[in-house]
Every structure is written in structure tokens, then in C-alpha cells.
mmCIF file of C-alpha atoms in Angstrom:
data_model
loop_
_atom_site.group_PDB
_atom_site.id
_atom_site.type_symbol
_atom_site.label_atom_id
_atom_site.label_comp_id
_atom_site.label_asym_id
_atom_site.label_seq_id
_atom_site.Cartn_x
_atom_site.Cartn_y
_atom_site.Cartn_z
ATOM 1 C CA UNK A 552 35.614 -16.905 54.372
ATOM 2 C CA UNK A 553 37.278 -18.967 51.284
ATOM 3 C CA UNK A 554 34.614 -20.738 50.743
ATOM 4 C CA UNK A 555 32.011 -17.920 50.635
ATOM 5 C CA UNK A 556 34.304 -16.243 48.129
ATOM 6 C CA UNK A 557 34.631 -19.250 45.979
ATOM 7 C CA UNK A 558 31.083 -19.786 45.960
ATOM 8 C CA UNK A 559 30.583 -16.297 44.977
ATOM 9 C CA UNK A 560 32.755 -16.751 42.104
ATOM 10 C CA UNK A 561 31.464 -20.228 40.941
ATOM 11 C CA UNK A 562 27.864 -18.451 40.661
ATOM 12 C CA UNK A 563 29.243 -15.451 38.595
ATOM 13 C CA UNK A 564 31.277 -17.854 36.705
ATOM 14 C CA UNK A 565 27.804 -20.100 35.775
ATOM 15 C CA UNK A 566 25.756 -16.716 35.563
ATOM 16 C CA UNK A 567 28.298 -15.422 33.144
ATOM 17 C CA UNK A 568 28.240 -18.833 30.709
ATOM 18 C CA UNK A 569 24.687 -18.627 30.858
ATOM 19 C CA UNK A 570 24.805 -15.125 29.749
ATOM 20 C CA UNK A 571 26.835 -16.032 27.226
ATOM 21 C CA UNK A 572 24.819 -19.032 25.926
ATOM 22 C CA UNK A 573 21.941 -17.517 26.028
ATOM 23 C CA UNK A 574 23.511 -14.914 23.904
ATOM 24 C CA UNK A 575 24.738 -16.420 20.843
ATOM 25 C CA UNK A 576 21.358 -18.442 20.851
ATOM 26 C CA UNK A 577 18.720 -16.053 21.484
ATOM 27 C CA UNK A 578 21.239 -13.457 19.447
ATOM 28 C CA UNK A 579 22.707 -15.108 16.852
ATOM 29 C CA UNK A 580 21.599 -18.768 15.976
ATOM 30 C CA UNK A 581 17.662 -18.162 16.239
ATOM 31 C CA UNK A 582 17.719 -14.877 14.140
ATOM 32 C CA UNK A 583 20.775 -16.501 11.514
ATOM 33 C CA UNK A 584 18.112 -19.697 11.319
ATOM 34 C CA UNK A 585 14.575 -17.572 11.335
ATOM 35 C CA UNK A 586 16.170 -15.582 8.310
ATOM 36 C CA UNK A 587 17.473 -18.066 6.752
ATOM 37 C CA UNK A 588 14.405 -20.172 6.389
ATOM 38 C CA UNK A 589 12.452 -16.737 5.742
ATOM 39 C CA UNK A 590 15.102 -16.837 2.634
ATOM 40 C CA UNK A 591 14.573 -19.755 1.513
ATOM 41 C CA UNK A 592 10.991 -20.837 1.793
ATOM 42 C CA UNK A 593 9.392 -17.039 1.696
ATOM 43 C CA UNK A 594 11.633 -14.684 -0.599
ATOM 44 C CA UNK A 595 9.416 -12.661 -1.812
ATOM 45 C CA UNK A 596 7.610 -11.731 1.144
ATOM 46 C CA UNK A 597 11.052 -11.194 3.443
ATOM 47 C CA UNK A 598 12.502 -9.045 1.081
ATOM 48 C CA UNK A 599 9.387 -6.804 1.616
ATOM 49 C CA UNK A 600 6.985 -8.489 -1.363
ATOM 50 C CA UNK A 601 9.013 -6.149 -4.006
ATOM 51 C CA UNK A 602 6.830 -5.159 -7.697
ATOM 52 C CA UNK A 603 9.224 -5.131 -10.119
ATOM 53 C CA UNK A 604 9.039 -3.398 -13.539
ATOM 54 C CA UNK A 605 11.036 -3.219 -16.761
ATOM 55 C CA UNK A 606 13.740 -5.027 -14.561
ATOM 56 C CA UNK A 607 13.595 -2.664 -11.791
ATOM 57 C CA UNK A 608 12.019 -2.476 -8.572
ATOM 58 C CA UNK A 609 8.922 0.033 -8.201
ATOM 59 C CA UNK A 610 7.513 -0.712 -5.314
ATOM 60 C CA UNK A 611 6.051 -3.164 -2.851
ATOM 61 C CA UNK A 612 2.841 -5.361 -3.702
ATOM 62 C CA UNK A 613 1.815 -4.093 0.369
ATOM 63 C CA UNK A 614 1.970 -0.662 0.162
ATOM 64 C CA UNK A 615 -0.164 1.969 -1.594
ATOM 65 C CA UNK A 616 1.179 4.622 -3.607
ATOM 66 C CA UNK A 617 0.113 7.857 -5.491
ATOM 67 C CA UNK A 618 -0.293 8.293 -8.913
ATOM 68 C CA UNK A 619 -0.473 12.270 -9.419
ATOM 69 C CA UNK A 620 0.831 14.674 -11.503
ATOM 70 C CA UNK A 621 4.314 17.293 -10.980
ATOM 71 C CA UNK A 622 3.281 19.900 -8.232
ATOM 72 C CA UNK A 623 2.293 23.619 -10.435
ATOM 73 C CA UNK A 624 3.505 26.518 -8.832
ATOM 74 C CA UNK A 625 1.099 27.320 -6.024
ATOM 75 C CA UNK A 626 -0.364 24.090 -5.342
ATOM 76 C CA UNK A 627 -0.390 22.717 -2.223
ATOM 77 C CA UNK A 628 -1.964 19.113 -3.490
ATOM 78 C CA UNK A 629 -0.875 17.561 -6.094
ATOM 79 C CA UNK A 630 -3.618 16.568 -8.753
ATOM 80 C CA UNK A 631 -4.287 13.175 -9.905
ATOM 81 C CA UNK A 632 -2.691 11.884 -12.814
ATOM 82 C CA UNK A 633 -6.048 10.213 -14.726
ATOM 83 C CA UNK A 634 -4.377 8.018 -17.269
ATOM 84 C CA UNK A 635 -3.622 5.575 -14.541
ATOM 85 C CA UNK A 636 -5.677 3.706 -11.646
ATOM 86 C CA UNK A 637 -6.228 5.775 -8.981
ATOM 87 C CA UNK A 638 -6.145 4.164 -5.188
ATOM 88 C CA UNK A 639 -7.735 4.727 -1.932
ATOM 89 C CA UNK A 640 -7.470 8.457 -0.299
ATOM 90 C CA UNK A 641 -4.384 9.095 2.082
ATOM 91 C CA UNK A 642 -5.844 11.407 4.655
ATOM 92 C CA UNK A 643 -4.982 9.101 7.025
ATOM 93 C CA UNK A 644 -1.307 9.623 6.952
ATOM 94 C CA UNK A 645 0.639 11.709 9.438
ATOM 95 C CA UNK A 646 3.207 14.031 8.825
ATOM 96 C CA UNK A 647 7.025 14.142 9.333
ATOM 97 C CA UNK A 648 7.446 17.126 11.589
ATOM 98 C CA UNK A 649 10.371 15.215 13.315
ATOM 99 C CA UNK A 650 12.992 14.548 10.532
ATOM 100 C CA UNK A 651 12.034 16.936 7.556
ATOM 101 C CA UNK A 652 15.652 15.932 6.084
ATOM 102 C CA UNK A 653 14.018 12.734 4.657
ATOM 103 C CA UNK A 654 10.317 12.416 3.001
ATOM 104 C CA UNK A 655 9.306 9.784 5.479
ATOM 105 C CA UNK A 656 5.729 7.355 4.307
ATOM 106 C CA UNK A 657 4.092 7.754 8.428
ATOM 107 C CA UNK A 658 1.222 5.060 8.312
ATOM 108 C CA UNK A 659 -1.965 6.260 9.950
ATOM 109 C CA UNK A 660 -6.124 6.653 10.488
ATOM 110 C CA UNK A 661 -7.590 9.589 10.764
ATOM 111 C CA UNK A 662 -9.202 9.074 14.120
ATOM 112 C CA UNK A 663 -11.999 11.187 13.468
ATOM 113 C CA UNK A 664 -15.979 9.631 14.224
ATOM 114 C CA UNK A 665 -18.455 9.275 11.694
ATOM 115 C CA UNK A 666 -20.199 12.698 12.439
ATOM 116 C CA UNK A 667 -17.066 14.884 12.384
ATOM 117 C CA UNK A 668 -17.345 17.592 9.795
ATOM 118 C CA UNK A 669 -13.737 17.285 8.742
ATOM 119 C CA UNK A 670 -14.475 13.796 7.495
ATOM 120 C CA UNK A 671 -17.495 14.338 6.368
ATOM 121 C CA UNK A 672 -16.223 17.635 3.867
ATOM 122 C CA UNK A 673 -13.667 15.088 2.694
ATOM 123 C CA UNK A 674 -15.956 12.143 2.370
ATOM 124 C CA UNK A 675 -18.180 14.690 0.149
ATOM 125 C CA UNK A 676 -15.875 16.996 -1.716
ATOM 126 C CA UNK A 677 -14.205 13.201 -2.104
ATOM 127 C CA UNK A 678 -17.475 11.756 -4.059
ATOM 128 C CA UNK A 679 -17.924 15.164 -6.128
ATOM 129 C CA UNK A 680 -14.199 14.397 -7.238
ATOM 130 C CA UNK A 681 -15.237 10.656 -8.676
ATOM 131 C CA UNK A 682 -18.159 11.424 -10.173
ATOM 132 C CA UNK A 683 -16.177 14.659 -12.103
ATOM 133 C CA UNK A 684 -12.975 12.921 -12.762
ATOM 134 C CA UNK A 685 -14.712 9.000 -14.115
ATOM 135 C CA UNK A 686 -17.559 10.889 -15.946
ATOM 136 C CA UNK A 687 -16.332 10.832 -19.951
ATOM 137 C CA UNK A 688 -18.358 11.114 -22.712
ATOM 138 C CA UNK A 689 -20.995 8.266 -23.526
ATOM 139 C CA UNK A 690 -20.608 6.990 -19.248
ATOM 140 C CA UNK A 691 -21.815 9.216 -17.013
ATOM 141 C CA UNK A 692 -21.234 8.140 -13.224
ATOM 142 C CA UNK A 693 -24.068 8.854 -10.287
ATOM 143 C CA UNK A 694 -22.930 9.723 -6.651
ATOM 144 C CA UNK A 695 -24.649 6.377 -5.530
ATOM 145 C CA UNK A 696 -22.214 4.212 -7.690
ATOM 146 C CA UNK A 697 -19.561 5.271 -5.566
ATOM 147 C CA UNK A 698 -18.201 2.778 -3.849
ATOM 148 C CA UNK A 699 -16.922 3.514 0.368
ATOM 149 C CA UNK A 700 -13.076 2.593 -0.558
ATOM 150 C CA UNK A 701 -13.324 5.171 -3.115
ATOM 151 C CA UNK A 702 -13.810 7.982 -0.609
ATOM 152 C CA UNK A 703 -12.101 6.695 1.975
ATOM 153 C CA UNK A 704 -8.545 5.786 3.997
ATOM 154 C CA UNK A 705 -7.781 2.775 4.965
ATOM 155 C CA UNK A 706 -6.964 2.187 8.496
ATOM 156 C CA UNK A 707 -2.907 2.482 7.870
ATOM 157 C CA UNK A 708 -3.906 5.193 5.064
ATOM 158 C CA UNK A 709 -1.465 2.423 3.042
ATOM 159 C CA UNK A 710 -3.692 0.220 1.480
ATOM 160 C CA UNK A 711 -2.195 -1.318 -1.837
ATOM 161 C CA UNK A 712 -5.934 -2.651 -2.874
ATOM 162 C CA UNK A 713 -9.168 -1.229 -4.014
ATOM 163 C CA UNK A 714 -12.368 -2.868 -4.436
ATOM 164 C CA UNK A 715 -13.103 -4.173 -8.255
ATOM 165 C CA UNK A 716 -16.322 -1.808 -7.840
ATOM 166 C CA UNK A 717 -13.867 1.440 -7.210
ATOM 167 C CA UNK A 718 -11.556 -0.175 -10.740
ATOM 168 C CA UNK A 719 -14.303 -1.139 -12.686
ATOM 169 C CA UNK A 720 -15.857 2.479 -12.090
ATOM 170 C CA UNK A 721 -12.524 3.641 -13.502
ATOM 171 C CA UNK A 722 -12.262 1.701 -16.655
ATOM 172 C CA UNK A 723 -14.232 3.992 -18.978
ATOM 173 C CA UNK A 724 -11.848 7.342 -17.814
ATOM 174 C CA UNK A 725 -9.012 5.238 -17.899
ATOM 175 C CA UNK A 726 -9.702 3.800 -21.371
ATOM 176 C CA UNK A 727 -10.251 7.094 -22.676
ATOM 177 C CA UNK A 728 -7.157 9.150 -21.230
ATOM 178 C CA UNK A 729 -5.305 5.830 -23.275
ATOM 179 C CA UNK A 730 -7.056 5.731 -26.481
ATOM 180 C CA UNK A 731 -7.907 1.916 -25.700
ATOM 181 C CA UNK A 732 -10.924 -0.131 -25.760
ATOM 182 C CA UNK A 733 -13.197 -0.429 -22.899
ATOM 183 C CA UNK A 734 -13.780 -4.089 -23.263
ATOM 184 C CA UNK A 735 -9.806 -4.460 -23.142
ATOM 185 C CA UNK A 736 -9.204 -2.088 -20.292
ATOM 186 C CA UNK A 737 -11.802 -4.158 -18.223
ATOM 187 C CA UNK A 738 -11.026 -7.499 -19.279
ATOM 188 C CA UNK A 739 -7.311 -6.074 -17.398
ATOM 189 C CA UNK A 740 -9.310 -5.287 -14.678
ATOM 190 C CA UNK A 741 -10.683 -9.048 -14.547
ATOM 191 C CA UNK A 742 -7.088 -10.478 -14.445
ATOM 192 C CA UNK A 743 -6.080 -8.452 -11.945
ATOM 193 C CA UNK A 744 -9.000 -9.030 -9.368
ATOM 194 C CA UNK A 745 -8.228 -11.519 -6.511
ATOM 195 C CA UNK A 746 -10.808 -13.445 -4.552
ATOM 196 C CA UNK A 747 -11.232 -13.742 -0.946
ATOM 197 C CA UNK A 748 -8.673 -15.610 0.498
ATOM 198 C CA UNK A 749 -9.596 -19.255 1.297
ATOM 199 C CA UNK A 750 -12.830 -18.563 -0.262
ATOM 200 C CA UNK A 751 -13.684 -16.610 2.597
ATOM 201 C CA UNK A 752 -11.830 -14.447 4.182
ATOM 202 C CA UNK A 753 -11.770 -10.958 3.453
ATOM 203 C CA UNK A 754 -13.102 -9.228 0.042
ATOM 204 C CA UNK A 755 -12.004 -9.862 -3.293
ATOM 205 C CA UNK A 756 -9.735 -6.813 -4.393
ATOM 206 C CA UNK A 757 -7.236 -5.450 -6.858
ATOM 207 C CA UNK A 758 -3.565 -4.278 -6.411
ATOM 208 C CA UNK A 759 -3.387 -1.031 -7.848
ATOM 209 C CA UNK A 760 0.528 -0.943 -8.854
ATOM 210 C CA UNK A 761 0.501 -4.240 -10.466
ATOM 211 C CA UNK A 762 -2.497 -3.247 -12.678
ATOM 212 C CA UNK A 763 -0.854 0.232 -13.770
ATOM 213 C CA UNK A 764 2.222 -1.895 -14.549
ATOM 214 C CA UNK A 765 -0.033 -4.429 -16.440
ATOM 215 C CA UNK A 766 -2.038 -1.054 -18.190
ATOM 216 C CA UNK A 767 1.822 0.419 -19.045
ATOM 217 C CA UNK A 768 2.426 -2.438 -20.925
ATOM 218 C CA UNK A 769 -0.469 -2.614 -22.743
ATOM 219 C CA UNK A 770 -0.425 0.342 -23.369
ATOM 220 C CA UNK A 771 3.052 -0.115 -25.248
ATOM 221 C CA UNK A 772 1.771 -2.394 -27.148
ATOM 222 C CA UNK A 773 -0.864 -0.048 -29.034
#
């Protein structure tokens, strides 16, 4: 009877050091050492790839934001604000019915098919929008110029990047809404643009929020 009870408590004894081992390795040491090499040998990207701005922080290199103008009384949508860039559409994003205390950014697609009407009045009131909003005087832009990023969410409805087709289609509004140059606003356009990565992976792109900072400045400078 001694014995069975001493065995009992030798194996909660070693279950209980194990437990605790296990702990303060798999609890504290790994996570302490993952984050500390994160730290050192990936700042930027652990500290959630930050754009800063006139020595503040505006936003994150990963994630897409709006560019639109104050709310008028009795809007619903705000409407773009066409001195800057403009990125991909956000239809894709959800919305906060849970916590309305906070204005939440809820990733999302719009998990609707290629024939569903819904998509297809956004896709085309979308288009009609482009060609209305990039068409100045002396540039004129047709419907089949517009490129598919330009009309459409990304899956996460949070995509940072458009194509250079969907900026270089904007350079001539964009230019004009600033009193600049064309050939200056696309030569920013040019400096901004990324290649595939490797070579070849992916599509070359361009990061909206660090070319509106980039068209800020130069603007300033004017």
C-alpha cells in the first residue's frame, strides 16, 4: 500500500517538473528568443512593416488604405479624393456588427461568382467611375484601358499594391488636380514600381501609400 502511494506521488512529482519545463520553454524561452531574433534581424517587418511620414507613422507598407474626401451630409460613401493615387476597390471587406464601439479594418472577399449581378453592377458602375474620374482635358481614357485591379478587390479587400497599368492610367488626373508635369508625375510612378520578386514571382506592382507620400513631397516642393 506504501509503495503504490509513493509511486503515485513520484509520477505526479515527474509529471509536474515536466509540466513545468515544458512551460518556461515552450512559454517563455522559445517566444523571448523567436522575438528577439525577429528584433534584431527583421525590424521592420515585426513591428508590422510601419510607413512613416514627416516623422510619424501613417501606416503599414501591407495594408491598403482609402484616400477619400470628409463624408457631406447625406452621403452614405464617401467620394474619392482625386489629387492622390487611388487603390484597389474595398467591397470585399466585412462589417463590424459585433463591436460598433471601435471602427474595426475586417479583411475579406466578396465571395460572389463571376456571373453574379451584384459583382457585375460593381465591376461596371466601377469602370464608368475610371474612365469619368482619369479622363482630363487633352487624355481621354477608353473602358478597354482599364485594367482588372482597377475594378476589383483583392482577395483580403486589403491590398496595399496596384498594378503600374491602374497608376500609370492615373498620372494625367493626378498631374492635373496638382498643377505638375506629366512627365514628372510618371517618372514618380517609375520609382515607385517594383518588379516581380526573384524575377519571377508574382507581378510587378506599386505601393500606393508610399507613392502619395513620395507625390506629398513633391508636391511641397512646387
Amino acid at each position: 500500500m506504501n509503495n503504490s502511494v509513493s509511486n503515485t506521488g513520484r509520477l505526479l512529482w515527474a509529471g509536474l517538473r515536466a509540466l513545468l519545463v515544458l512551460t518556461l520553454v515552450t512559454g517563455v524561452i522559445y517566444p523571448l528568443a523567436v522575438t528577439g531574433v525577429a528584433q534584431a534581424l527583421f525590424n521592420g517587418k515585426a513591428n508590422g512593416s510601419e510607413v512613416k511620414a514627416d516623422g510619424k507613422v501613417v501606416g503599414s507598407s501591407l495594408i491598403g488604405q482609402a484616400y477619400n474626401l470628409p463624408l457631406k451630409k447625406g452621403q452614405e460613401t464617401p467620394e474619392p479624393d482625386l489629387k492622390w493615387f487611388q487603390g484597389r476597390p474595398q467591397n470585399g471587406l466585412g462589417t463590424n456588427s459585433v463591436n460598433t464601439q471601435y471602427k474595426l479594418i475586417l479583411s475579406g472577399a466578396t465571395n460572389r461568382s463571376a456571373d453574379n449581378k451584384e459583382l457585375i453592377d460593381w465591376v461596371t458602375a466601377a469602370k464608368a467611375a475610371v474612365v469619368k474620374d482619369n479622363s482630363v482635358p487633352g487624355y481621354t481614357v477608353k473602358p478597354s484601358e482599364v485594367p482588372a485591379d482597377a475594378v476589383t478587390s483583392s482577395g483580403s479587400g486589403l491590398d496595399p499594391d496596384i498594378s503600374p497599368a491602374y497608376a500609370d492610367l492615373q498620372v494625367h488626373r493626378v498631374a492635373e488636380k496638382n498643377g505638375l508635369p506629366v512627365a514628372q508625375v510618371r517618372k514618380l510612378v517609375d520609382e515607385h514600381t517594383e518588379g516581380r520578386a526573384l524575377g519571377f514571382v508574382g507581378e510587378p506592382r506599386v505601393n500606393v501609400l508610399e507613392l502619395n507620400i513620395a507625390l506629398k513631397a513633391l508636391t511641397a516642393e512646387s
